XYZ file of C-alpha atoms in Angstrom:
308
model
C 0.000 0.000 0.000
C 1.328 3.452 -0.913
C 1.849 6.264 1.590
C -1.237 7.986 0.227
C -3.270 4.795 0.626
C -2.042 4.349 4.196
C -3.030 7.917 5.067
C -6.490 7.544 3.548
C -6.951 4.207 5.355
C -6.110 5.839 8.679
C -8.558 8.677 8.082
C -11.206 6.164 7.009
C -10.860 4.344 10.325
C -11.469 7.683 12.068
C -14.678 7.873 10.081
C -15.837 4.623 11.706
C -15.746 6.205 15.165
C -19.497 6.794 15.192
C -20.176 3.056 15.028
C -18.809 2.715 18.547
C -19.048 6.136 20.170
C -22.775 6.662 19.604
C -23.460 3.388 21.388
C -21.184 4.368 24.277
C -23.235 7.539 24.744
C -26.305 5.319 25.220
C -24.653 3.806 28.295
C -24.393 7.246 29.900
C -20.812 8.295 29.180
C -20.104 11.957 28.417
C -18.007 12.982 25.374
C -14.896 13.729 27.440
C -15.278 10.396 29.242
C -15.502 8.552 25.929
C -12.307 10.254 24.767
C -10.625 9.373 28.060
C -11.658 5.717 27.791
C -10.335 5.529 24.241
C -6.979 7.052 25.158
C -6.465 5.113 28.399
C -7.345 1.738 26.853
C -5.200 2.566 23.811
C -2.268 3.323 26.101
C -2.655 0.072 28.050
C -3.070 -2.096 24.947
C -0.235 -0.503 22.967
C 2.341 -0.477 25.767
C 1.495 -4.079 26.673
C 1.676 -5.468 23.133
C 4.657 -3.400 22.012
C 6.486 -4.124 25.273
C 6.124 -7.860 24.622
C 6.618 -7.995 20.848
C 8.983 -5.095 20.065
C 10.136 -3.427 23.292
C 12.814 -1.405 21.487
C 10.026 0.695 19.951
C 9.319 2.149 23.395
C 12.721 3.855 23.537
C 12.678 7.601 22.897
C 14.831 10.672 23.506
C 13.904 12.736 26.568
C 14.229 15.904 24.478
C 11.366 14.670 22.262
C 8.883 14.297 25.126
C 7.430 17.805 24.478
C 6.472 16.613 20.986
C 4.529 13.689 22.429
C 2.884 15.961 24.994
C 1.884 18.293 22.173
C 0.430 15.434 20.142
C -1.412 13.789 23.026
C -2.658 16.824 24.931
C -3.136 19.454 22.239
C -3.670 17.519 19.008
C -5.843 14.742 20.454
C -7.288 15.653 23.867
C -7.973 19.379 23.354
C -9.053 18.814 19.770
C -11.705 16.322 20.883
C -12.871 18.603 23.689
C -13.358 21.516 21.280
C -15.041 19.302 18.703
C -17.542 17.831 21.163
C -18.210 21.231 22.755
C -19.290 22.689 19.405
C -21.522 19.650 18.832
C -23.155 20.194 22.202
C -23.649 23.962 21.899
C -24.577 24.167 18.207
C -24.834 21.166 15.887
C -22.850 18.332 14.353
C -23.007 20.042 10.943
C -21.322 23.202 12.178
C -18.787 21.182 14.181
C -17.765 19.191 11.096
C -17.358 22.268 8.891
C -15.311 24.165 11.480
C -13.161 21.090 12.164
C -12.270 20.706 8.514
C -10.709 24.117 8.347
C -7.689 22.075 9.498
C -6.194 21.575 5.992
C -6.011 25.365 5.669
C -4.050 25.651 8.921
C -1.765 22.755 7.956
C -0.990 24.235 4.540
C -0.180 27.655 6.020
C 1.891 26.337 8.940
C 3.761 23.845 6.736
C 4.560 26.619 4.280
C 6.599 28.438 6.923
C 7.923 25.544 9.039
C 8.666 22.842 6.454
C 8.924 25.179 3.446
C 6.296 23.096 1.669
C 5.232 24.902 -1.521
C 1.735 26.376 -1.604
C 0.973 25.246 -5.155
C -2.092 26.064 -7.236
C -3.231 22.441 -6.983
C -2.911 22.549 -3.198
C -4.865 25.811 -2.913
C -7.541 24.396 -5.205
C -7.705 21.216 -3.107
C -8.207 23.260 0.071
C -11.027 25.268 -1.523
C -12.708 22.083 -2.767
C -12.328 20.538 0.699
C -14.015 23.460 2.473
C -16.802 23.622 -0.109
C -17.311 19.855 -0.065
C -17.465 19.606 3.726
C -19.922 22.514 3.834
C -22.184 20.706 1.371
C -21.900 17.409 3.236
C -22.703 19.136 6.527
C -25.707 20.877 4.995
C -24.529 24.472 5.444
C -24.551 24.988 1.691
C -26.243 26.031 -0.478
C -28.710 27.841 1.790
C -27.751 26.966 5.345
C -27.450 29.582 8.066
C -24.754 29.534 10.727
C -26.446 31.104 13.714
C -23.790 30.597 16.356
C -22.108 32.726 18.978
C -18.605 34.103 18.632
C -17.464 31.760 21.419
C -18.715 28.665 19.603
C -17.146 29.904 16.370
C -13.773 30.395 18.068
C -13.917 26.981 19.765
C -14.842 25.368 16.441
C -11.954 27.016 14.618
C -9.715 25.962 17.523
C -10.756 22.346 16.914
C -9.535 22.680 13.333
C -6.299 24.293 14.504
C -5.589 21.636 17.144
C -6.402 18.894 14.649
C -4.000 20.508 12.172
C -1.190 20.458 14.716
C -1.201 16.643 14.663
C -0.033 16.683 11.046
C 2.563 19.362 11.808
C 3.979 18.038 15.099
C 3.682 14.471 13.855
C 5.889 15.383 10.906
C 8.754 16.259 13.258
C 8.724 12.992 15.204
C 7.819 10.764 12.245
C 11.358 11.314 10.962
C 12.797 9.664 14.073
C 10.240 7.201 15.372
C 7.996 4.387 14.240
C 4.328 5.348 13.977
C 3.535 2.831 16.739
C 5.945 4.624 19.088
C 4.428 8.012 18.302
C 0.872 6.799 18.799
C 1.653 4.992 22.065
C 3.345 7.950 23.744
C 0.790 10.432 22.398
C -2.023 8.375 23.908
C -0.112 8.088 27.179
C 0.367 11.863 27.465
C -3.264 12.521 26.552
C -4.439 10.001 29.140
C -2.417 11.652 31.906
C -4.013 14.985 30.987
C -7.609 13.740 30.729
C -7.920 11.346 33.673
C -7.967 14.025 36.424
C -10.588 16.183 34.660
C -12.931 13.583 33.149
C -14.581 12.367 36.400
C -14.522 8.905 34.861
C -14.063 7.287 38.272
C -17.484 8.654 39.270
C -19.220 6.992 36.329
C -18.113 3.357 36.233
C -21.640 1.909 36.100
C -21.653 1.720 32.260
C -18.777 -0.750 32.403
C -20.885 -3.287 34.262
C -22.479 -3.979 30.863
C -20.462 -6.347 28.591
C -21.564 -4.537 25.412
C -20.071 -1.291 26.709
C -16.701 -3.032 26.721
C -17.300 -4.362 23.196
C -17.943 -0.860 21.877
C -15.068 0.610 23.883
C -12.529 -1.958 22.659
C -13.805 -1.660 19.083
C -13.371 2.092 19.261
C -9.860 1.687 20.635
C -8.595 -0.947 18.175
C -10.186 0.329 14.965
C -10.856 4.051 15.200
C -8.035 4.960 17.567
C -4.954 2.710 17.394
C -5.187 1.627 13.738
C -6.338 5.085 12.643
C -3.523 7.009 14.321
C -0.815 4.442 13.511
C -1.671 4.396 9.796
C -2.124 8.165 9.494
C 1.131 8.826 11.359
C 2.937 6.298 9.154
C 1.762 8.224 6.112
C 3.205 11.455 7.521
C 6.675 9.949 7.227
C 6.453 9.886 3.449
C 4.188 12.744 2.335
C 3.790 16.452 2.997
C 1.762 17.456 6.050
C -0.576 19.582 3.937
C -1.279 16.675 1.580
C -1.971 14.385 4.543
C -4.416 16.908 6.005
C -6.306 17.128 2.722
C -6.420 13.331 2.449
C -7.798 13.134 5.995
C -11.005 14.802 4.830
C -12.109 11.358 3.680
C -13.104 10.876 7.342
C -16.435 12.777 7.211
C -17.259 11.034 3.942
C -16.806 7.625 5.569
C -18.865 8.804 8.537
C -21.670 9.874 6.199
C -21.609 6.513 4.406
C -21.738 4.688 7.751
C -24.759 6.772 8.659
C -26.482 5.817 5.412
C -25.723 2.094 5.500
C -25.927 1.440 9.251
C -28.172 4.128 10.695
C -30.378 4.597 7.591
C -29.520 8.266 7.128
C -30.728 9.865 3.886
C -28.111 11.382 1.542
C -29.239 14.516 -0.295
C -28.139 15.611 -3.758
C -26.070 18.425 -2.221
C -24.318 15.986 0.117
C -23.548 13.738 -2.849
C -22.008 16.723 -4.627
C -20.001 17.524 -1.500
C -18.596 13.993 -1.398
C -17.538 14.330 -5.034
C -15.784 17.634 -4.265
C -13.870 16.113 -1.349
C -12.751 13.157 -3.449
C -11.694 15.625 -6.148
C -9.554 17.447 -3.585
C -7.925 14.137 -2.653
C -7.065 13.451 -6.298
C -5.571 16.939 -6.617
C -3.462 16.363 -3.507
C -2.201 13.006 -4.763
C -1.375 14.011 -8.320
C 0.249 17.325 -7.396
C 3.244 15.559 -5.876
C 6.424 16.189 -7.785
C 8.481 13.233 -6.657
C 8.333 9.947 -4.870
C 8.734 10.405 -1.145
C 11.310 8.194 0.513
C 11.645 7.860 4.251
C 14.878 9.103 5.749
C 16.930 6.659 7.737
C 17.380 7.584 11.388
C 20.816 9.054 11.996
C 21.138 8.348 15.679
C 20.473 5.397 17.896
C 17.592 5.988 20.276
C 18.142 5.987 23.999
C 15.705 4.834 26.694
C 13.049 7.344 27.654
C 14.345 7.654 31.185
C 17.938 8.428 30.202
C 18.972 11.721 28.685
C 21.522 11.815 25.883
C 24.979 13.002 26.880
């Protein structure tokens, strides 16, 4: 599978989140508690399996810990909090549109940090992405966005925090395996969320076996596999291209809604899906060369020992 295929696969697994999360809400868990469960279980599963199968992947430089904190706390935990807050205070449609301003942030940040060119194809792909997501969410052609300035700012923040995963992930993907990055990101996010989620006060849902089925499904498919594959793709392609490719997520979510939850797809939503797929094609075919992963230059040291 190519780097572009890996990235799209990871984003597609994100799109399957609703299959599990909506059922977890039925058991009485709040959005922040669902996020906490996903991150904590992901941390336990990944560190256990990797520690047994490939323990060397758990070795990192101490100086890179801030990157993992940024990924886990800012790009995953805070992003989810902002995203769910907009859903709660406005609507899912508005939350989705504001979230997928992220490719714009990634393209702009990558232009200055990684010197990635802001090509005509890339700009066109971003425009198609925003238009397509607006159509899918139902805000176009005649939708009205009656929201407060606070909700608008939180929604844009969700897009910004989501964008930072592609940017920060690009730094560490040059040094570490995607499994290593995902494991430590989940660990840092878990440490941040556990004290503020009040999860210990709401353990009753986990007396039901099906709650565990949905929780584990969410962890394995839409968390671990999704982040590992998407992060692996970052090692080979530009951050801005990866962000554009990630917009396949809402399309997958829409298709899940149609096939599983019997949602009805309008003509405008169909057009929006076509626009998003068009943006993906533009992102893929605008590459100028084959991306090859760089070999690590230095041997990694254990996390608890600084390099001297």
